[in-house]
Coordinates of C-alpha atoms in Angstrom, one line a residue:
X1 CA 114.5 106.0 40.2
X2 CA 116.5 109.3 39.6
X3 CA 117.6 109.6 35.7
X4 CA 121.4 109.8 36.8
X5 CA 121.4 105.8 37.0
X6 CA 121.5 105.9 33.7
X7 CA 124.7 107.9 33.4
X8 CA 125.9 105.5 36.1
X9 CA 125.5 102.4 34.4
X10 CA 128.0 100.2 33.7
X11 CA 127.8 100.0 30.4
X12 CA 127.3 103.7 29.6
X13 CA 130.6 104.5 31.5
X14 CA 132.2 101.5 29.8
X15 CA 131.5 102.8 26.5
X16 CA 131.9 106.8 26.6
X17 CA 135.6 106.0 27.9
X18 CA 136.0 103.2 25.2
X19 CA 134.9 105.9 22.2
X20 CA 137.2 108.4 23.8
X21 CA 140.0 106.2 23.8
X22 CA 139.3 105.1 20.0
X23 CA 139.8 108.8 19.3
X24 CA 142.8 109.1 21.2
X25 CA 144.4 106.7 19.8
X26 CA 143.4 107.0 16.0
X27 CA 144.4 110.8 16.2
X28 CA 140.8 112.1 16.3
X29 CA 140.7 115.9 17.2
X30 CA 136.8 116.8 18.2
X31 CA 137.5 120.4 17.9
X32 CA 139.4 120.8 14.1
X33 CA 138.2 117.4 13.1
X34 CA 134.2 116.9 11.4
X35 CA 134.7 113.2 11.0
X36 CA 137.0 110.7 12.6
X37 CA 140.1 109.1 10.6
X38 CA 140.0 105.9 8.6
X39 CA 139.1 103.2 11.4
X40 CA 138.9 99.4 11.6
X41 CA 135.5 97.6 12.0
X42 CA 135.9 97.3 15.8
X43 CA 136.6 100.4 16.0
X44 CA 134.3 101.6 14.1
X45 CA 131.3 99.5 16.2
X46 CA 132.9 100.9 19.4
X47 CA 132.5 104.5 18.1
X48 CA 128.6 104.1 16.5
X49 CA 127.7 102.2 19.5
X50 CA 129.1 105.0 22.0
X51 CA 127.2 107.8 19.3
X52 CA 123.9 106.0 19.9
X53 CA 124.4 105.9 23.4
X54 CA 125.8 109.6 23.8
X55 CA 122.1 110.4 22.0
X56 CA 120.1 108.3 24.3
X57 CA 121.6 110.1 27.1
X58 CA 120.8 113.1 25.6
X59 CA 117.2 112.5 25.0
X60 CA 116.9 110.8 28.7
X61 CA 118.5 114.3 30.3
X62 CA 116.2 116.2 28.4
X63 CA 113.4 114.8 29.2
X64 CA 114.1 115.1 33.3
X65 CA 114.8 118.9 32.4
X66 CA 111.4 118.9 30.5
X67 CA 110.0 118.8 34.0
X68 CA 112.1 121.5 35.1
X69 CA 111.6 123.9 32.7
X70 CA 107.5 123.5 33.5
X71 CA 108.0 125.4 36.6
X72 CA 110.8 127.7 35.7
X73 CA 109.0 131.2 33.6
X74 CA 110.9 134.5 33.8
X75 CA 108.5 137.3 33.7
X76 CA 110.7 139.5 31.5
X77 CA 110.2 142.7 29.5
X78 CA 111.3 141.4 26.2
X79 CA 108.8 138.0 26.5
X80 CA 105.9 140.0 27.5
X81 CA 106.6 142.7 24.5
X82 CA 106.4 139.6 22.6
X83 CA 103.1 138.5 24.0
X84 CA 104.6 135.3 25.5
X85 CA 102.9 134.5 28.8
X86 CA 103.2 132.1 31.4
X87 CA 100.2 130.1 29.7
X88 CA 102.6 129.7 26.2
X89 CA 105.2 128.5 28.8
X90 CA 103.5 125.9 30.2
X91 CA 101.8 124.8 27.6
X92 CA 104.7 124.6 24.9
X93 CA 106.8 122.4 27.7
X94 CA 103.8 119.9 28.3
X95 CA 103.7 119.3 24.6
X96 CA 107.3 119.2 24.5
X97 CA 107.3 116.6 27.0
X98 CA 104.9 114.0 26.0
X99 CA 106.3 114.6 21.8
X100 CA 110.4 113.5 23.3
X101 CA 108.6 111.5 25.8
X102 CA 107.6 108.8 23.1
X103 CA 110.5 109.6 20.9
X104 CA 113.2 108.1 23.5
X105 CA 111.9 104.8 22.2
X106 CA 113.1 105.6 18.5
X107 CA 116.8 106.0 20.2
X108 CA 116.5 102.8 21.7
X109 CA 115.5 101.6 18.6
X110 CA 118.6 103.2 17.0
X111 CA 120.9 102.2 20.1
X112 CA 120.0 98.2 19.5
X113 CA 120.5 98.5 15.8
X114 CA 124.0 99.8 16.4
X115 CA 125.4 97.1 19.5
X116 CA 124.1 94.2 17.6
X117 CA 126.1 95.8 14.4
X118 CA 122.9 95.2 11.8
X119 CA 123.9 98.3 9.8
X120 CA 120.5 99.0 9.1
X121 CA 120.1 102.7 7.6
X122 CA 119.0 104.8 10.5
X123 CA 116.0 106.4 8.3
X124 CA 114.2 102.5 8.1
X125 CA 114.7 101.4 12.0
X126 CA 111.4 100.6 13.8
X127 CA 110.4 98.4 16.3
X128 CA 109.5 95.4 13.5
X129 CA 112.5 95.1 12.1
X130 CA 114.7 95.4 15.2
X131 CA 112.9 92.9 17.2
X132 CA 112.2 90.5 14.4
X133 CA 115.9 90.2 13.4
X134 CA 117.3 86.9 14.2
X135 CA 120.3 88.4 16.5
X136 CA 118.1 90.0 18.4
X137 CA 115.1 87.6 18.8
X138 CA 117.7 85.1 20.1
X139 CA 118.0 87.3 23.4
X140 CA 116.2 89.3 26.1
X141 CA 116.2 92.5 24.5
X142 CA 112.5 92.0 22.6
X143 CA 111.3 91.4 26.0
X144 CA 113.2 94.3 27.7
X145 CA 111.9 97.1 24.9
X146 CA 108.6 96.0 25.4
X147 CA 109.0 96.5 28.7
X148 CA 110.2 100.4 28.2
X149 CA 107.7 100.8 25.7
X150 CA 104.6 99.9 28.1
X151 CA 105.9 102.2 30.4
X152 CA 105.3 105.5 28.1
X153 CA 102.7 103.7 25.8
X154 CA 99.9 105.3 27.3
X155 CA 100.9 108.9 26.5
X156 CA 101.4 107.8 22.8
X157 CA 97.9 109.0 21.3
X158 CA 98.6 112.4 23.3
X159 CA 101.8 112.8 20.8
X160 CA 100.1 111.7 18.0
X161 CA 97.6 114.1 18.1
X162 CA 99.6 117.5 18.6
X163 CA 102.2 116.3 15.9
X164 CA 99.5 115.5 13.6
X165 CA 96.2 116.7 14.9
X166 CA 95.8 119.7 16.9
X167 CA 97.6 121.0 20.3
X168 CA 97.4 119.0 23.6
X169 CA 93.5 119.2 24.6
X170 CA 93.8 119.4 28.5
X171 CA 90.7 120.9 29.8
X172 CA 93.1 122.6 32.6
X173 CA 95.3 123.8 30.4
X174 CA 93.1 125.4 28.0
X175 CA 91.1 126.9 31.0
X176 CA 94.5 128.4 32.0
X177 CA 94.9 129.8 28.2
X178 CA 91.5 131.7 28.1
X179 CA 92.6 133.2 31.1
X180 CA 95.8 134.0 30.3
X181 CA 94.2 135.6 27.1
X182 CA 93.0 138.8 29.0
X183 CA 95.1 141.7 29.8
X184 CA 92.9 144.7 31.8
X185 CA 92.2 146.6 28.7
X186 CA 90.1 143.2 27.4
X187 CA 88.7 141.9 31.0
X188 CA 85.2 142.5 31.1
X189 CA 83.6 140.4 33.9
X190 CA 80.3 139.2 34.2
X191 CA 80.5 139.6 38.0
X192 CA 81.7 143.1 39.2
X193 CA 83.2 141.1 42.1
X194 CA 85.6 139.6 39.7
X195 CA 88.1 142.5 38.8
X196 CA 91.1 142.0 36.8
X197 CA 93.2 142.3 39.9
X198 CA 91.4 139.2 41.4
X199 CA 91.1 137.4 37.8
X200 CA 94.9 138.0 38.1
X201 CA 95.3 136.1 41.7
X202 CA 92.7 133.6 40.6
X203 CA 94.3 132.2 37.2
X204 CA 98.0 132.8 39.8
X205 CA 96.9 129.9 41.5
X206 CA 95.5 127.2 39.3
X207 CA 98.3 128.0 37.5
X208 CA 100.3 126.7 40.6
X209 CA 98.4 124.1 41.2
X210 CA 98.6 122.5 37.3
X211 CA 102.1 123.5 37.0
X212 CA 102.6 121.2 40.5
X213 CA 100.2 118.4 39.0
X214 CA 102.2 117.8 35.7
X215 CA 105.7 118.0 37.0
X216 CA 104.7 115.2 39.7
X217 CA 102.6 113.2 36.9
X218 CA 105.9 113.5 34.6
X219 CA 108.5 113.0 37.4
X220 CA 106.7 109.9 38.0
X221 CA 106.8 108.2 34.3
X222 CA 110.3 109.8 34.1
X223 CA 111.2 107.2 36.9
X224 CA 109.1 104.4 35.4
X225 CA 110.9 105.1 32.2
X226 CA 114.3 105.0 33.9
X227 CA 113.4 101.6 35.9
X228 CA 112.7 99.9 32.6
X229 CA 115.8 100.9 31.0
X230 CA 118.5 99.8 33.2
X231 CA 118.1 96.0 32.7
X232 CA 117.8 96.5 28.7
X233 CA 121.1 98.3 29.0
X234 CA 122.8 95.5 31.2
X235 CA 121.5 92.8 28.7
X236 CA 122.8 95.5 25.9
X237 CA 125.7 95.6 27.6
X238 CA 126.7 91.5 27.5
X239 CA 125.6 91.9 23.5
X240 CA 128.1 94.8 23.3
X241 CA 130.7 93.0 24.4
X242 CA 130.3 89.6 23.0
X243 CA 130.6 91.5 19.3
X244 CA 133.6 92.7 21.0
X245 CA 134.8 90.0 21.1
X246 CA 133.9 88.6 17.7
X247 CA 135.0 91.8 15.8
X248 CA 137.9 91.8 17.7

């Protein structure tokens, strides 16, 4: 399922033109303006409700180019003066990856609190309260989180420990970081068959094969995640517009 579905949905095109029209007409000017004008509560719910989305988008785009940027390393003068080498590259996406990989669920999180219009303070929204809350119980959205959340649940303990524990403990990775450790000055083989030049080609291609494995194992939960998330944002969708509706 390719990520653009979700700029194709309904309801995201529904909203990004309803929050541009809110500024058109309340006199909103994004580029001398840092906040909009005084608005009405409808307005106002349009607005936060196309923010949340906007940063959902965001977070969903970034994640597909996560899995770009894996395979993309340019081999110039000023990273390699800085020591940077292809094995920082890969690593630091990977661990990239799986830390915005679980944190898309925190904007959907943030996304419900706003289209149901609970006003809780962004800084206390988690999956408890948001599910729990009468407005939302009453409809399919507990169901459909869940849903997204089981797709990306089983990468959580790999966040968890490189935020709070130590880096990403690959045993292919790490392989690839001893290698990349050694320049010819510091090679000192225990084979004489094994010279830099052929350390060099050998390290080349694992590296090409990992870099191939990860950006097929994260193009896969990329769609997973994406499959989930279309029918919570058509149920989000009705919700959206049946406060419409009542604010209105």
């Amino acid at each position: 399922m390719p990520y653009t579905s979700v700029h194709e949905h309904p309801f995201v095109q529904a909203i990004l033109k309803e929050s541009v029209e809110v500024g058109r007409v309340s006199g909103y000017d994004p580029v001398r303006d840092d906040e909009y004008p005084p608005l009405d509560e409808l307005q106002f719910y349009i607005v936060r409700v196309g923010y949340a989305v906007a940063h959902t988008l965001t977070w969903v785009d970034q994640l597909h180019q996560s899995v770009l940027f894996i395979g993309d390393f340019g081999y110039g003068r000023r990273l390699r003066d800085e020591g940077v080498n292809r094995s920082h590259h890969l690593i630091f996406n990977v661990e990239n990856y799986l830390v915005r990989l679980q944190s898309i669920y925190d904007r959907l999180l943030q996304l419900t609190n706003a289209v149901f219009h609970l006003c809780i303070s962004d800084e206390l929204v988690n999956h408890s309260l948001i599910v729990s809350n009468l407005r939302v119980d009453r409809t399919k959205v507990p169901q459909l989180l869940k849903a997204v959340r089981k797709t990306i649940q089983g990468r959580a303990e790999d966040r968890n420990a490189i935020v709070h524990k130590h880096s990403y403990m690959d045993p292919k990775l790490r392989r690839l970081e001893l290698l990349y450790m050694h320049t010819e000055e510091t090679w000192r083989p225990k084979r004489p068959e094994m010279t830099y030049k052929r350390l060099c080609h050998v390290r080349s291609q694992q590296m090409r094969q990992v870099t191939a494995e990860k950006k097929t194992e994260f193009g896969a939960l990329n769609a997973a995640l994406v499959q989930a998330l279309l029918p919570l944002l058509t149920e989000l969708h009705s919700q959206y517009e049946l406060h419409k509706k009542r604010l209105a």
